[in-house]
mmCIF file of C-alpha atoms in Angstrom:
data_model
loop_
_atom_site.group_PDB
_atom_site.id
_atom_site.type_symbol
_atom_site.label_atom_id
_atom_site.label_comp_id
_atom_site.label_asym_id
_atom_site.label_seq_id
_atom_site.Cartn_x
_atom_site.Cartn_y
_atom_site.Cartn_z
ATOM 1 C CA MET A 1 -14.809 -3.933 0.094
ATOM 2 C CA ARG A 2 -13.757 -0.313 0.442
ATOM 3 C CA LEU A 3 -10.050 -1.328 0.035
ATOM 4 C CA ASN A 4 -11.075 -3.026 -3.286
ATOM 5 C CA GLN A 5 -12.694 0.168 -4.306
ATOM 6 C CA ALA A 6 -9.733 2.186 -3.610
ATOM 7 C CA VAL A 7 -7.596 -0.232 -5.813
ATOM 8 C CA ALA A 8 -10.079 -0.081 -8.600
ATOM 9 C CA LEU A 9 -10.027 3.647 -8.576
ATOM 10 C CA SER A 10 -6.235 3.674 -8.780
ATOM 11 C CA MET A 11 -6.248 1.101 -11.617
ATOM 12 C CA ALA A 12 -8.840 3.363 -13.432
ATOM 13 C CA GLY A 13 -6.412 6.336 -13.280
ATOM 14 C CA GLN A 14 -8.259 7.996 -10.526
ATOM 15 C CA VAL A 15 -5.184 8.030 -8.322
ATOM 16 C CA GLU A 16 -6.004 11.056 -6.209
ATOM 17 C CA GLN A 17 -9.484 9.699 -5.301
ATOM 18 C CA ALA A 18 -7.722 6.361 -4.402
ATOM 19 C CA ALA A 19 -5.311 8.001 -2.119
ATOM 20 C CA SER A 20 -8.255 9.784 -0.339
ATOM 21 C CA ALA A 21 -10.187 6.437 -0.088
ATOM 22 C CA LEU A 22 -7.025 4.773 1.435
ATOM 23 C CA GLU A 23 -6.414 7.575 3.888
ATOM 24 C CA ALA A 24 -9.917 7.241 5.132
ATOM 25 C CA LEU A 25 -9.266 3.400 5.728
ATOM 26 C CA ALA A 26 -6.058 4.330 7.521
ATOM 27 C CA VAL A 27 -7.949 5.064 10.761
ATOM 28 C CA LEU A 28 -9.325 1.417 10.913
ATOM 29 C CA LYS A 29 -7.343 -0.696 13.421
ATOM 30 C CA ASP A 30 -7.715 -3.753 11.104
ATOM 31 C CA MET A 31 -5.810 -2.038 8.296
ATOM 32 C CA GLN A 32 -2.794 -1.225 10.337
ATOM 33 C CA SER A 33 -1.665 -4.904 10.270
ATOM 34 C CA TYR A 34 -3.053 -5.793 6.754
ATOM 35 C CA VAL A 35 -0.373 -6.274 4.314
ATOM 36 C CA GLY A 36 -2.717 -5.681 1.304
ATOM 37 C CA PHE A 37 -3.654 -2.379 2.818
ATOM 38 C CA HIS A 38 0.003 -1.279 2.913
ATOM 39 C CA LEU A 39 0.838 -2.569 -0.564
ATOM 40 C CA ALA A 40 -2.165 -0.692 -2.037
ATOM 41 C CA ARG A 41 -0.947 2.519 -0.365
ATOM 42 C CA ALA A 42 2.495 1.897 -1.785
ATOM 43 C CA GLU A 43 1.211 1.497 -5.212
ATOM 44 C CA VAL A 44 -0.765 4.723 -4.983
ATOM 45 C CA PHE A 45 2.054 6.639 -3.524
ATOM 46 C CA GLU A 46 4.351 5.329 -6.300
ATOM 47 C CA ARG A 47 1.694 6.512 -8.863
ATOM 48 C CA LEU A 48 1.578 9.830 -7.402
ATOM 49 C CA GLY A 49 5.393 10.199 -7.499
ATOM 50 C CA LEU A 50 5.774 10.069 -3.781
ATOM 51 C CA SER A 51 8.553 7.397 -3.577
ATOM 52 C CA ARG A 52 9.471 8.072 0.069
ATOM 53 C CA ASP A 53 5.868 7.437 1.171
ATOM 54 C CA ALA A 54 5.700 4.364 -1.017
ATOM 55 C CA LYS A 55 8.787 3.043 0.696
ATOM 56 C CA ASP A 56 7.426 3.762 4.129
ATOM 57 C CA ALA A 57 4.247 1.869 3.160
ATOM 58 C CA LEU A 58 6.269 -1.070 1.791
ATOM 59 C CA GLY A 59 8.239 -1.233 5.124
ATOM 60 C CA LEU A 60 4.963 -1.357 6.991
ATOM 61 C CA ALA A 61 3.768 -4.202 4.739
ATOM 62 C CA LEU A 62 7.042 -6.103 5.334
ATOM 63 C CA GLU A 63 6.641 -5.722 9.067
ATOM 64 C CA SER A 64 3.142 -6.988 8.845
ATOM 65 C CA THR A 65 3.771 -10.068 6.795
ATOM 66 C CA ARG A 66 4.577 -13.571 8.069
ATOM 67 C CA ASN A 67 4.652 -15.090 4.572
ATOM 68 C CA ALA A 68 8.259 -15.682 3.150
ATOM 69 C CA ALA A 69 7.090 -15.392 -0.472
ATOM 70 C CA GLU A 70 5.161 -12.147 0.251
ATOM 71 C CA ALA A 71 8.180 -10.724 2.098
ATOM 72 C CA GLU A 72 10.497 -11.324 -0.818
ATOM 73 C CA PHE A 73 7.975 -9.796 -3.171
ATOM 74 C CA ILE A 74 7.906 -6.660 -0.937
ATOM 75 C CA ARG A 75 11.593 -6.691 -0.829
ATOM 76 C CA SER A 76 11.945 -6.563 -4.504
ATOM 77 C CA LYS A 77 9.434 -3.723 -4.728
ATOM 78 C CA LEU A 78 11.696 -1.825 -2.099
ATOM 79 C CA GLY A 79 14.819 -2.575 -4.252
ATOM 80 C CA TYR A 80 12.858 -1.265 -7.374
ATOM 81 C CA LEU A 81 12.198 2.133 -5.585
ATOM 82 C CA ASN A 82 15.794 2.557 -4.409
#
């Protein structure tokens, strides 16, 4: 639920607050392998103009996925940021 709240904050234009909320979630072990968490972080980093951090988050998402369609989506996002 807290991840959804962070995403909602970002979509509402409260990107800095979303980044803080995501940072608080980063300490949770479950988030380290959750693709959606890394994708949310990448989106927030991109909105903040932190493209290097966005790429790193996408890399973690790509490492975490076992879904071919999801991996292709992440690769396309990585290509967009390059």
